[in-house]
Short mmCIF file of N, CA and C and ligand atoms in Angstrom, two decimals:
data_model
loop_
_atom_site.label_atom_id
_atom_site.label_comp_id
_atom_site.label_asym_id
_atom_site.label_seq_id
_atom_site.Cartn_x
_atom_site.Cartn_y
_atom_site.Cartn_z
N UNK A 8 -28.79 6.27 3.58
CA UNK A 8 -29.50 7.39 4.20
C UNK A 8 -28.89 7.76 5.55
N UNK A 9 -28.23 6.94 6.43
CA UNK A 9 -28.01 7.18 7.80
C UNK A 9 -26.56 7.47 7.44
N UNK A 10 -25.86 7.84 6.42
CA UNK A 10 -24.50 8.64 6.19
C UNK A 10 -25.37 10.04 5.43
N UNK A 11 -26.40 10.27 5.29
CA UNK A 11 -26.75 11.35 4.82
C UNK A 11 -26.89 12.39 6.35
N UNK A 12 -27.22 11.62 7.36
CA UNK A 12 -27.01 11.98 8.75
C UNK A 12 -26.03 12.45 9.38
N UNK A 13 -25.13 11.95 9.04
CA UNK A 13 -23.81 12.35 9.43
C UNK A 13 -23.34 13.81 8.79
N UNK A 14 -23.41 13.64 7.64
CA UNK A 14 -23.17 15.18 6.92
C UNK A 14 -24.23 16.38 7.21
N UNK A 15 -25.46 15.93 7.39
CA UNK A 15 -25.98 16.92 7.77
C UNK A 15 -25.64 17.37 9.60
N UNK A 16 -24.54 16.74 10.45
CA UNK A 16 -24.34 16.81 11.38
C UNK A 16 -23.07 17.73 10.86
N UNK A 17 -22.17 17.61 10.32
CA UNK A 17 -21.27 18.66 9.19
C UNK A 17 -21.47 20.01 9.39
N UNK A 18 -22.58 19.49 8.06
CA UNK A 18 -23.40 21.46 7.80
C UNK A 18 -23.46 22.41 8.65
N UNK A 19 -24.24 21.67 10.15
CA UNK A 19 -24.73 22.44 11.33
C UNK A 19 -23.29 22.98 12.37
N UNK A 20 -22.20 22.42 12.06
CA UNK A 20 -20.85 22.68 12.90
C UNK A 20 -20.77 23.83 10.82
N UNK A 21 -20.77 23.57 9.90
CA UNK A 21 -20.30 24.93 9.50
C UNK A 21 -21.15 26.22 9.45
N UNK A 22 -22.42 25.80 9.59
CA UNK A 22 -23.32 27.25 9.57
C UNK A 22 -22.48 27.42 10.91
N UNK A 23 -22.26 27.48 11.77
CA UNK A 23 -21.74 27.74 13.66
C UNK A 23 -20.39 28.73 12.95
N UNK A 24 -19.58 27.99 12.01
CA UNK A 24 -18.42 28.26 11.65
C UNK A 24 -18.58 29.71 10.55
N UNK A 25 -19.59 29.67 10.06
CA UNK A 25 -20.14 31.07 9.41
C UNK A 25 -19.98 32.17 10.09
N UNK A 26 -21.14 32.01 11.56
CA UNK A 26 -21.30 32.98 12.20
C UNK A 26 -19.52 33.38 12.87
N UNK A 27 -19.41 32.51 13.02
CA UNK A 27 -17.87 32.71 14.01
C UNK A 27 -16.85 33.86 13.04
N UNK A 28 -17.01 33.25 11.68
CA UNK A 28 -15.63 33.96 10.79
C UNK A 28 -16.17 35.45 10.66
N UNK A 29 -18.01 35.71 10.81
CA UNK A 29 -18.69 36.83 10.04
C UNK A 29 -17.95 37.69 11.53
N UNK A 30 -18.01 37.09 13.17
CA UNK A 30 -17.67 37.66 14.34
C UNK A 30 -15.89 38.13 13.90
N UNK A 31 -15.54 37.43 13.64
CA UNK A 31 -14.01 37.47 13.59
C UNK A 31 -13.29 38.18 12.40
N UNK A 32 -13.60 38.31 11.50
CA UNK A 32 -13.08 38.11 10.07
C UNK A 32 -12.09 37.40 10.01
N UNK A 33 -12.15 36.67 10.64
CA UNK A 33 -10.82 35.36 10.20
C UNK A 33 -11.62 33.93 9.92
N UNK A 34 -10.93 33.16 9.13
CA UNK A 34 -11.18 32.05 9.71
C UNK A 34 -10.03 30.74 10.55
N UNK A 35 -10.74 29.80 11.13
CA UNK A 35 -9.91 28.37 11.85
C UNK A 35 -9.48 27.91 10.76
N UNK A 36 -8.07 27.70 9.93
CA UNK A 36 -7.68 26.72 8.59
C UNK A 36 -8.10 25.39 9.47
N UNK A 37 -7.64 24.86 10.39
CA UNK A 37 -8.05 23.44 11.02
C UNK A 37 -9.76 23.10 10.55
N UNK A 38 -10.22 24.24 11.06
CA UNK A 38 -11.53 23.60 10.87
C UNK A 38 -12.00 23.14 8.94
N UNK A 39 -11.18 24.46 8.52
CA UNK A 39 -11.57 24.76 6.98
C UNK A 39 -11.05 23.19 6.71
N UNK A 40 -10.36 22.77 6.71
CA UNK A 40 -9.29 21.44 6.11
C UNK A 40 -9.95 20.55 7.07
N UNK A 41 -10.47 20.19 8.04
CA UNK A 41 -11.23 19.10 8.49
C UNK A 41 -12.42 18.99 7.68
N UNK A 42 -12.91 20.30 7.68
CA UNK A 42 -14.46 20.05 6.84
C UNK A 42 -14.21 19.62 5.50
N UNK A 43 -12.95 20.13 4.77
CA UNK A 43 -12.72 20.41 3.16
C UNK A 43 -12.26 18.63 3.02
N UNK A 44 -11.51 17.67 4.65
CA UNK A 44 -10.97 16.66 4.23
C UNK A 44 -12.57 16.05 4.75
N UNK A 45 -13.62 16.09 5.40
CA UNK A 45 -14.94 15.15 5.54
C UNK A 45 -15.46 15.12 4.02
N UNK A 46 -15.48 16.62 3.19
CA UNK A 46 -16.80 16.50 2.45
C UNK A 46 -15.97 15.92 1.67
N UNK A 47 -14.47 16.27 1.08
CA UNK A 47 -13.79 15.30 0.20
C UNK A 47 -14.13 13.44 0.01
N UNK A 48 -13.36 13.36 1.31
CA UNK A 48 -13.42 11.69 1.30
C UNK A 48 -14.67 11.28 1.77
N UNK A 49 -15.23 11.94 3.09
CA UNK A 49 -16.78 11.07 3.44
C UNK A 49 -18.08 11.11 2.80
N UNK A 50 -18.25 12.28 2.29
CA UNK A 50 -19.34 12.98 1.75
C UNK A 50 -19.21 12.61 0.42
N UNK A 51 -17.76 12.95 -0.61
CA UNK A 51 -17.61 12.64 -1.62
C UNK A 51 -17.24 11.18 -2.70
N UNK A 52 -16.04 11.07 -2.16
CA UNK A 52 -15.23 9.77 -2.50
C UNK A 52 -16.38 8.91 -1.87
N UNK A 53 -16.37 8.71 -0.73
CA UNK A 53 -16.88 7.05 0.25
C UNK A 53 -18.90 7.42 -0.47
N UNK A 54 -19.44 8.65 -0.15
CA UNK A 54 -20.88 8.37 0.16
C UNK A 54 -21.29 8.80 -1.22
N UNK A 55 -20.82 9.98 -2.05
CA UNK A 55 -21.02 9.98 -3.62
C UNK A 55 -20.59 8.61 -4.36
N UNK A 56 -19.25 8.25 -3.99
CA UNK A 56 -19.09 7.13 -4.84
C UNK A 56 -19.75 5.82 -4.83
N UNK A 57 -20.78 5.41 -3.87
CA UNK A 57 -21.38 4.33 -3.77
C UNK A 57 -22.45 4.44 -4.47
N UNK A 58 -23.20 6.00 -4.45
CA UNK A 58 -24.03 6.22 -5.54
C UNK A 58 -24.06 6.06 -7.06
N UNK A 59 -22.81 6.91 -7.31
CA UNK A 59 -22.34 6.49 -8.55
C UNK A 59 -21.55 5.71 -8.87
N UNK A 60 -20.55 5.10 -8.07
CA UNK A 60 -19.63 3.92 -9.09
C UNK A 60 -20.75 2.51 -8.67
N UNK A 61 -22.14 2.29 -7.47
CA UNK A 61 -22.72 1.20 -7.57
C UNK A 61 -23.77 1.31 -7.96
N UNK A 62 -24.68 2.40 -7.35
CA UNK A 62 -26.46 2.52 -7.17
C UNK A 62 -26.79 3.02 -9.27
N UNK A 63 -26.07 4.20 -9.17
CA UNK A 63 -26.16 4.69 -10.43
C UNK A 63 -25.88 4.23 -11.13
N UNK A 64 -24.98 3.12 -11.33
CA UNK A 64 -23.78 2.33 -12.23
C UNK A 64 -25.15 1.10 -12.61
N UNK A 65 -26.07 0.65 -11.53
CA UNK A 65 -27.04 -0.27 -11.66
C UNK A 65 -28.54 0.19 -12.17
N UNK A 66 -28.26 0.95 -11.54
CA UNK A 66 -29.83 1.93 -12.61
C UNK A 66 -29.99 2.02 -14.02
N UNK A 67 -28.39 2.27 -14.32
CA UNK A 67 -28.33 2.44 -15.57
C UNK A 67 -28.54 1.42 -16.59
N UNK A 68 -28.62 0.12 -16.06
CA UNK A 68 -29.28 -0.86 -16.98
C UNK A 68 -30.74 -1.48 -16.39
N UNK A 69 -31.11 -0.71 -15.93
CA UNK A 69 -32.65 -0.65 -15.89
C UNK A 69 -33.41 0.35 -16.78
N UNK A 70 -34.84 -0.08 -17.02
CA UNK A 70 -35.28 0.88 -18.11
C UNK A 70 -35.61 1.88 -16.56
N UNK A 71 -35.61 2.87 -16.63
CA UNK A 71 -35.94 3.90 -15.66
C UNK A 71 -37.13 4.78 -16.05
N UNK A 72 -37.82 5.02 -15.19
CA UNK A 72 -39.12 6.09 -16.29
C UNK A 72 -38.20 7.24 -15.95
N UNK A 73 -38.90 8.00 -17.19
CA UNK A 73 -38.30 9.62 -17.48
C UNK A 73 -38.13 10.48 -16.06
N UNK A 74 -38.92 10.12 -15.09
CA UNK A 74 -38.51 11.15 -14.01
C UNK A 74 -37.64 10.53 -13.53
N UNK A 75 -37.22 9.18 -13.33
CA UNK A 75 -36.01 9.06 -12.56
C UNK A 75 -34.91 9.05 -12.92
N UNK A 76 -34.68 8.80 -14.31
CA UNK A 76 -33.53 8.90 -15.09
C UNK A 76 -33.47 10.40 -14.86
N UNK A 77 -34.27 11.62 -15.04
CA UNK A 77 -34.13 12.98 -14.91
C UNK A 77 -33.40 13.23 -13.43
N UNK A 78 -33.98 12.66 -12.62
CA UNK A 78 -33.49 13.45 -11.24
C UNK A 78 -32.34 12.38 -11.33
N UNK A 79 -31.88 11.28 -11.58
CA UNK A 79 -30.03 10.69 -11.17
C UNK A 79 -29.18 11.54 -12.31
N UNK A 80 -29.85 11.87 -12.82
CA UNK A 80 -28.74 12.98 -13.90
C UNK A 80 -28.52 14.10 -13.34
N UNK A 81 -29.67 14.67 -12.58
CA UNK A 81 -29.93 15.78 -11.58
C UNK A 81 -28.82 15.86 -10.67
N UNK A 82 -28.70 14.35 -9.81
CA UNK A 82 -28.26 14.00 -8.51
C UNK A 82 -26.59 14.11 -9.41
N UNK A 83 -26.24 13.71 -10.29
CA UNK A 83 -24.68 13.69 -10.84
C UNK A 83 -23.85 14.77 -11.07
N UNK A 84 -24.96 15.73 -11.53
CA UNK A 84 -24.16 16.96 -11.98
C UNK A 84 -24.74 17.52 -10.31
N UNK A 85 -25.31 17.41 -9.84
CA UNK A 85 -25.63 18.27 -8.37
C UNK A 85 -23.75 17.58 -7.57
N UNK A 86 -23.60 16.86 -7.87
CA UNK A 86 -22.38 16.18 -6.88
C UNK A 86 -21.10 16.73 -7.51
N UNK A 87 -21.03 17.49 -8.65
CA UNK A 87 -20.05 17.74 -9.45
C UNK A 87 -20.22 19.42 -8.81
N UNK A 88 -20.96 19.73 -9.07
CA UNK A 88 -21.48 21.13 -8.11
C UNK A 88 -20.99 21.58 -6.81
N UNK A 89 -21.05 20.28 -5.83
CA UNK A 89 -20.42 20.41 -4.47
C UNK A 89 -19.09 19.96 -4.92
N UNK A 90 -18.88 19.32 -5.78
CA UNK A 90 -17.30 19.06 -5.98
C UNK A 90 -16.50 20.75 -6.00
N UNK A 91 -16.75 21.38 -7.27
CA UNK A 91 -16.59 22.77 -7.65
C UNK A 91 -16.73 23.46 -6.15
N UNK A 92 -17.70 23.46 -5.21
CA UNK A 92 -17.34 24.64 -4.40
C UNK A 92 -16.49 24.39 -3.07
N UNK A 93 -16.19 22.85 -3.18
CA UNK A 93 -14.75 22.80 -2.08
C UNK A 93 -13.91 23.19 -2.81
N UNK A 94 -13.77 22.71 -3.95
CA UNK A 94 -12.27 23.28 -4.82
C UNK A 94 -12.26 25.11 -4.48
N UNK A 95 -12.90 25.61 -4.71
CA UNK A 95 -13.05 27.56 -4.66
C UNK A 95 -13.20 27.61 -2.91
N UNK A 96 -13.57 26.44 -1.87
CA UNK A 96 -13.09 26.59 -0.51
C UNK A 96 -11.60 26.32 -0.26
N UNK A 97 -11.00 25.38 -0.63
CA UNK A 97 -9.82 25.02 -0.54
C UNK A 97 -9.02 26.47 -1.36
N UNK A 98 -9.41 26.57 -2.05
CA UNK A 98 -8.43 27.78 -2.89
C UNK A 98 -8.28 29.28 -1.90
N UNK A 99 -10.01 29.54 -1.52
CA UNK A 99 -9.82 30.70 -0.95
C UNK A 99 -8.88 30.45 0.66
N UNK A 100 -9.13 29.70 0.93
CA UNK A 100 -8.34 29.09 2.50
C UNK A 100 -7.03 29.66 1.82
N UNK A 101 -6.30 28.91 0.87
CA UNK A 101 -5.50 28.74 0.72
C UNK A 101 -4.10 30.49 0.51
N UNK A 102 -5.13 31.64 -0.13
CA UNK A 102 -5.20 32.68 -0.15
C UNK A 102 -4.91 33.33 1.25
N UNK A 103 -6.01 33.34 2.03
CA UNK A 103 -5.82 33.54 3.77
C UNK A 103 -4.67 32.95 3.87
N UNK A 104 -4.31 31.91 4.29
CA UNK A 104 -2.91 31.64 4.59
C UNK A 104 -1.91 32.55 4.66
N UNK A 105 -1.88 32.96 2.81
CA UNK A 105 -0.55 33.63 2.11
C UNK A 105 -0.61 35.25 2.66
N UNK A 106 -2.06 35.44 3.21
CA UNK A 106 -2.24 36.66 4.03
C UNK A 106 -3.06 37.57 3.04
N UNK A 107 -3.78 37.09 2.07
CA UNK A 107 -4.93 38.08 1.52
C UNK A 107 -6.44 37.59 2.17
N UNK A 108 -6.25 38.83 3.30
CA UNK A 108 -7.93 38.34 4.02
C UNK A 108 -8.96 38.66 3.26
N UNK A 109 -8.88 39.44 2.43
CA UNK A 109 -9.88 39.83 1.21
C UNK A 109 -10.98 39.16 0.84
N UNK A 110 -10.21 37.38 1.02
CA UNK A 110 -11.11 36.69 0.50
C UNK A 110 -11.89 35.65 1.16
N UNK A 111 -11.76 36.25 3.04
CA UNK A 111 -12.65 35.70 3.98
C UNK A 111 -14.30 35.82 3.66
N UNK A 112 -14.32 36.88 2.92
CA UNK A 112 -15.88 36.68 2.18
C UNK A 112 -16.41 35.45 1.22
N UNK A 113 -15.03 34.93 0.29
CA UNK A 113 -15.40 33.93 -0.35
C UNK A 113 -15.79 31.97 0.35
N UNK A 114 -14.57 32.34 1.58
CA UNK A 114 -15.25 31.42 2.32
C UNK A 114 -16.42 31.16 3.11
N UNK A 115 -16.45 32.52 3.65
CA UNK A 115 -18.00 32.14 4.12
C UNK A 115 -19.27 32.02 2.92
N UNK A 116 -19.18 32.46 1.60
CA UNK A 116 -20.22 32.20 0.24
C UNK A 116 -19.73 31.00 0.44
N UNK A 117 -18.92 30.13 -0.13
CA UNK A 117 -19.05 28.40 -0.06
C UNK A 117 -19.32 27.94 1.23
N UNK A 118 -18.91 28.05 2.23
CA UNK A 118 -19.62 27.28 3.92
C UNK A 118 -21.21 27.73 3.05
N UNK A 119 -21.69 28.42 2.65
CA UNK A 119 -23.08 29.00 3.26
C UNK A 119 -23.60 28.06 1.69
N UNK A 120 -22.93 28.28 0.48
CA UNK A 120 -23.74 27.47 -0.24
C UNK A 120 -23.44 25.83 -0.45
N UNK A 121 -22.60 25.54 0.64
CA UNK A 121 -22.63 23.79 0.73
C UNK A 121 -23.67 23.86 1.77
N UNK A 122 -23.76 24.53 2.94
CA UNK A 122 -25.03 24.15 3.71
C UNK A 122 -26.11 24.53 3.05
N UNK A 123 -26.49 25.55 1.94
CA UNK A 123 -27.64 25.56 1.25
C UNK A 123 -27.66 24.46 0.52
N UNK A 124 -27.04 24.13 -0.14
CA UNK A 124 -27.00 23.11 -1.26
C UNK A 124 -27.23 21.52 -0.51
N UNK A 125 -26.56 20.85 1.01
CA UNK A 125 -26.53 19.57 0.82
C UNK A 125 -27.89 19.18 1.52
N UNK A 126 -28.57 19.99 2.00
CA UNK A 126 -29.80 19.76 2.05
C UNK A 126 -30.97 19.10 1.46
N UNK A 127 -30.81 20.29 0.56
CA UNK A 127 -32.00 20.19 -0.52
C UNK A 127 -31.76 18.96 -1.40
N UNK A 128 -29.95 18.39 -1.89
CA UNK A 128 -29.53 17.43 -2.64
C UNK A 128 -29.81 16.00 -1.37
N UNK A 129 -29.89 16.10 -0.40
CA UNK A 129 -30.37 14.90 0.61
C UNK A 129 -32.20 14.53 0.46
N UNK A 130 -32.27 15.90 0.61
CA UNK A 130 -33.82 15.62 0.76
C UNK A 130 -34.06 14.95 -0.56
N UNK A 131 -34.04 15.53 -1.77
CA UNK A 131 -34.16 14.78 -3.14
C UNK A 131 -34.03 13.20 -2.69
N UNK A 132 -32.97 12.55 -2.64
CA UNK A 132 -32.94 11.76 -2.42
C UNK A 132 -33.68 10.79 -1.37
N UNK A 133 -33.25 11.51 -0.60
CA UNK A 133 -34.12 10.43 0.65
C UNK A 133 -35.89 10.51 -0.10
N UNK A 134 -36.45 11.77 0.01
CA UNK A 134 -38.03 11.44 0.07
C UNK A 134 -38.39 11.28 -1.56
N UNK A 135 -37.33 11.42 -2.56
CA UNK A 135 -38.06 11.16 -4.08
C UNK A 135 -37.14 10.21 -4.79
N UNK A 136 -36.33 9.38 -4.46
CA UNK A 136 -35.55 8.98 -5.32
C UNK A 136 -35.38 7.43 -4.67
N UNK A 137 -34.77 7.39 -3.76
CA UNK A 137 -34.18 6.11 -2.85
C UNK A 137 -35.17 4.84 -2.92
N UNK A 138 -36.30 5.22 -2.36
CA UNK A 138 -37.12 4.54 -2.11
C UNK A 138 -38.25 3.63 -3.19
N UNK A 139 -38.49 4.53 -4.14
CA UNK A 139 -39.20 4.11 -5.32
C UNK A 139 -37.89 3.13 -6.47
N UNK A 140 -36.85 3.71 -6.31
CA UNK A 140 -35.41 3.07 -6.70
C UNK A 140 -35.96 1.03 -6.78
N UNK A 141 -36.27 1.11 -5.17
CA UNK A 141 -35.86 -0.41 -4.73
C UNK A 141 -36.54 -1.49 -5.68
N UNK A 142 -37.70 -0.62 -6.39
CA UNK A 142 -38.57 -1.49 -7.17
C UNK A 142 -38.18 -2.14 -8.03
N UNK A 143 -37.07 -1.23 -9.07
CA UNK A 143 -36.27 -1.71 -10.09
C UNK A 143 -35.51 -2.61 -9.93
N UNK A 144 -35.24 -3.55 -8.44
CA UNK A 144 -33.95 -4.40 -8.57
C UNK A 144 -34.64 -5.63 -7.55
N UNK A 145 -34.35 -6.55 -8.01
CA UNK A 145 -34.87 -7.80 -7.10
C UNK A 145 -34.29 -7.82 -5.47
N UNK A 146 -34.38 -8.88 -4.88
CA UNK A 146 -33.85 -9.11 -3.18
C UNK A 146 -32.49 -9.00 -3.64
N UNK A 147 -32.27 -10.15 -4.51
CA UNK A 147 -30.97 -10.34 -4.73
C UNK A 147 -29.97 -9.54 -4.95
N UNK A 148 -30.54 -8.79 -6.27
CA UNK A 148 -29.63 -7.79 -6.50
C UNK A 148 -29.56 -6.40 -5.68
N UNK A 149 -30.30 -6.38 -4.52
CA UNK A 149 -30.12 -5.57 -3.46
C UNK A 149 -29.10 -5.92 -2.63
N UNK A 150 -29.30 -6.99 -2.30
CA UNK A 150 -28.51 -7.70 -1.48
C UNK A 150 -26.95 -7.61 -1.64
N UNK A 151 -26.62 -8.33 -3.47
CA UNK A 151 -25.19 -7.74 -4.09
C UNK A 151 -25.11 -6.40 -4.02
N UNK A 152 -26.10 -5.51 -4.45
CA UNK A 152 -25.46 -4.20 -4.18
C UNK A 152 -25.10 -3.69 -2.52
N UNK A 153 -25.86 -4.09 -2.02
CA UNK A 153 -24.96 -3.91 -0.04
C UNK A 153 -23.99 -4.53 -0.03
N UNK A 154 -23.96 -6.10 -0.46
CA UNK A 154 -21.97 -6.34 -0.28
C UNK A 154 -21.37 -5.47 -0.91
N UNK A 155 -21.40 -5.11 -2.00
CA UNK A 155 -20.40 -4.35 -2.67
C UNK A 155 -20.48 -2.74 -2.20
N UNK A 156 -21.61 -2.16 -1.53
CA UNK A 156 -21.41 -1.46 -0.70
C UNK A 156 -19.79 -1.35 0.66
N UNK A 157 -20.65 -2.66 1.19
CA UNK A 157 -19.54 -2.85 2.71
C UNK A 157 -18.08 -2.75 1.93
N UNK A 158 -18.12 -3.42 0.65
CA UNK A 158 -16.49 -3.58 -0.02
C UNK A 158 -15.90 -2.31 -0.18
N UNK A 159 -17.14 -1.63 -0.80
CA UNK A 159 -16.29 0.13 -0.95
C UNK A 159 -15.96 0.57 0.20
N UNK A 160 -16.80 0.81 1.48
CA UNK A 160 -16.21 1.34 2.16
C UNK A 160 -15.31 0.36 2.92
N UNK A 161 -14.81 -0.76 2.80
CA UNK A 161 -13.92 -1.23 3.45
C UNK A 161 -12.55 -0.82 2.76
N UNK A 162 -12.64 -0.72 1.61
CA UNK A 162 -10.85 -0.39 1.16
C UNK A 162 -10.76 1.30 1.22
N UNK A 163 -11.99 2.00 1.76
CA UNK A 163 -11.62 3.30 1.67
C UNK A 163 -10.39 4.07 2.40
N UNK A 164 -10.83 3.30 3.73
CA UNK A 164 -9.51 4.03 4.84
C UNK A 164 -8.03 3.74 3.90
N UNK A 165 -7.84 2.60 3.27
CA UNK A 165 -6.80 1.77 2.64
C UNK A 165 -6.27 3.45 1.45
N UNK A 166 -7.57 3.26 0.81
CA UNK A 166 -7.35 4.58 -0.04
C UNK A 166 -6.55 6.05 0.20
N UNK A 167 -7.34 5.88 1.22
CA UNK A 167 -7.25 7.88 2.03
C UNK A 167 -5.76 7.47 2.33
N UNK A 168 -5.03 6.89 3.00
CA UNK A 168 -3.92 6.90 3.85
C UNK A 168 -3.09 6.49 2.58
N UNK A 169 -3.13 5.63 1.85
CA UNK A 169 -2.44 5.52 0.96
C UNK A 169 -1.96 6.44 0.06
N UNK A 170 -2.92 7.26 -0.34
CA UNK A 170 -2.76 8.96 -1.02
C UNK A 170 -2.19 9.81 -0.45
N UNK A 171 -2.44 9.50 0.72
CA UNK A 171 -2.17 10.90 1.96
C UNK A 171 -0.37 10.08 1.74
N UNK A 172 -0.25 9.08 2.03
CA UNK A 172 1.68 8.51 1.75
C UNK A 172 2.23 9.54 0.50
N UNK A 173 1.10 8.82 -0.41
CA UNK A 173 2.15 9.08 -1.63
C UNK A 173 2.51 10.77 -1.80
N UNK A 174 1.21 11.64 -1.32
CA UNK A 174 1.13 12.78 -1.96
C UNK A 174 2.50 13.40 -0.93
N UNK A 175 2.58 13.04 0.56
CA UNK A 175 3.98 13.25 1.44
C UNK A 175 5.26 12.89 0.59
N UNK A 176 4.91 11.43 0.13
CA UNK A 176 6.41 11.71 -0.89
C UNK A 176 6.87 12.65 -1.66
N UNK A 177 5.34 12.93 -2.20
CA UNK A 177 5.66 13.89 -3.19
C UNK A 177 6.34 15.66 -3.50
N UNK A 178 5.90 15.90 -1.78
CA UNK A 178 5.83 16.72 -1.81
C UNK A 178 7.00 16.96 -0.80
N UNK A 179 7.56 15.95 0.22
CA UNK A 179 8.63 15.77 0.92
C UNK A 179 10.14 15.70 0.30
N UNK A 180 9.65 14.32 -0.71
CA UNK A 180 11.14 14.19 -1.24
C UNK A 180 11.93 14.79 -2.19
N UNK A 181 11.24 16.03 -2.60
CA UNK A 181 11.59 16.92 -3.66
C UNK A 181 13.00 17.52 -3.47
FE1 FE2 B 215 -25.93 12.27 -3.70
FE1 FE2 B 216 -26.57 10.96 -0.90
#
């Protein structure tokens, strides 16, 4: 929950970044590619993936009643959702660059529906999901699921920089 904090500290620097591009018709690529590299790796990879490659991965052999199995199916395809509208942020950025401002409208629709969207997908969680969760799993297996928490995010930085190498080779040594 207290990395759900952090992103909603995100949102509030891109609604700022809304108003700025709607003042300008341009947008900052720095900012676009800082935000596009947070929600990627922090938001996505590091704070989606603990949900689903641990929390969800453990639910799933619990019997779950029908509403909660409904809303983590909810919560999966909702994360596949924000996946889809960095990809169509990254693309339209990518457009601006090449010099079609045309499609400074499409960036500000994704800034505006990731800050609509990670809201409402936090709140779900925090006040209907998280908490009633804890019932299904003993001390113990709370407990294993926080180490293996700290483990994910400990090899993450390992991850990011490691990709970030290879994809420079890739794209360097050509
Ligand atoms: Fe989530
Ligand atoms: Fe979350």
């Amino acid at each position: 929950m207290w990395e759900h904090r952090l992103i909603e500290r995100l949102l509030k620097l891109c609604e700022g970044q809304i108003i700025k591009i709607r003042q300008e018709n341009n947008i900052d690529p720095v900012f676009i590619d800082t935000a596009v590299d947070f929600i990627r790796i922090y938001a996505d990879r590091t704070h989606h993936g603990k949900e689903e490659d641990i929390l969800f991965r453990d639910l799933g052999k619990k019997k779950l009643s029908a509403e909660h199995a409904r809303i983590m199916n909810e919560l999966v395809e909702e994360h596949k959702y924000a996946r889809t509208v960095v990809g169509k942020l990254v693309e339209a950025k990518e457009k601006i660059l090449k010099g079609n401002k045309a499609v400074v409208k499409d960036i500000i629709a994704c800034l505006k529906e990731l800050s609509d969207f990670y809201p409402k997908h936090i709140e779900k969680e925090d006040k209907h999901f998280f908490f009633p969760l804890l019932e299904y799993f003993s001390r113990e297996e709370q407990d294993a699921m926080l180490n293996e928490f700290w483990e994910f995010d400990r090899n993450m930085i390992h991850e990011k920089y490691t990709k970030l190498v290879y994809t420079l080779e890739q794209t360097m040594n050509k």
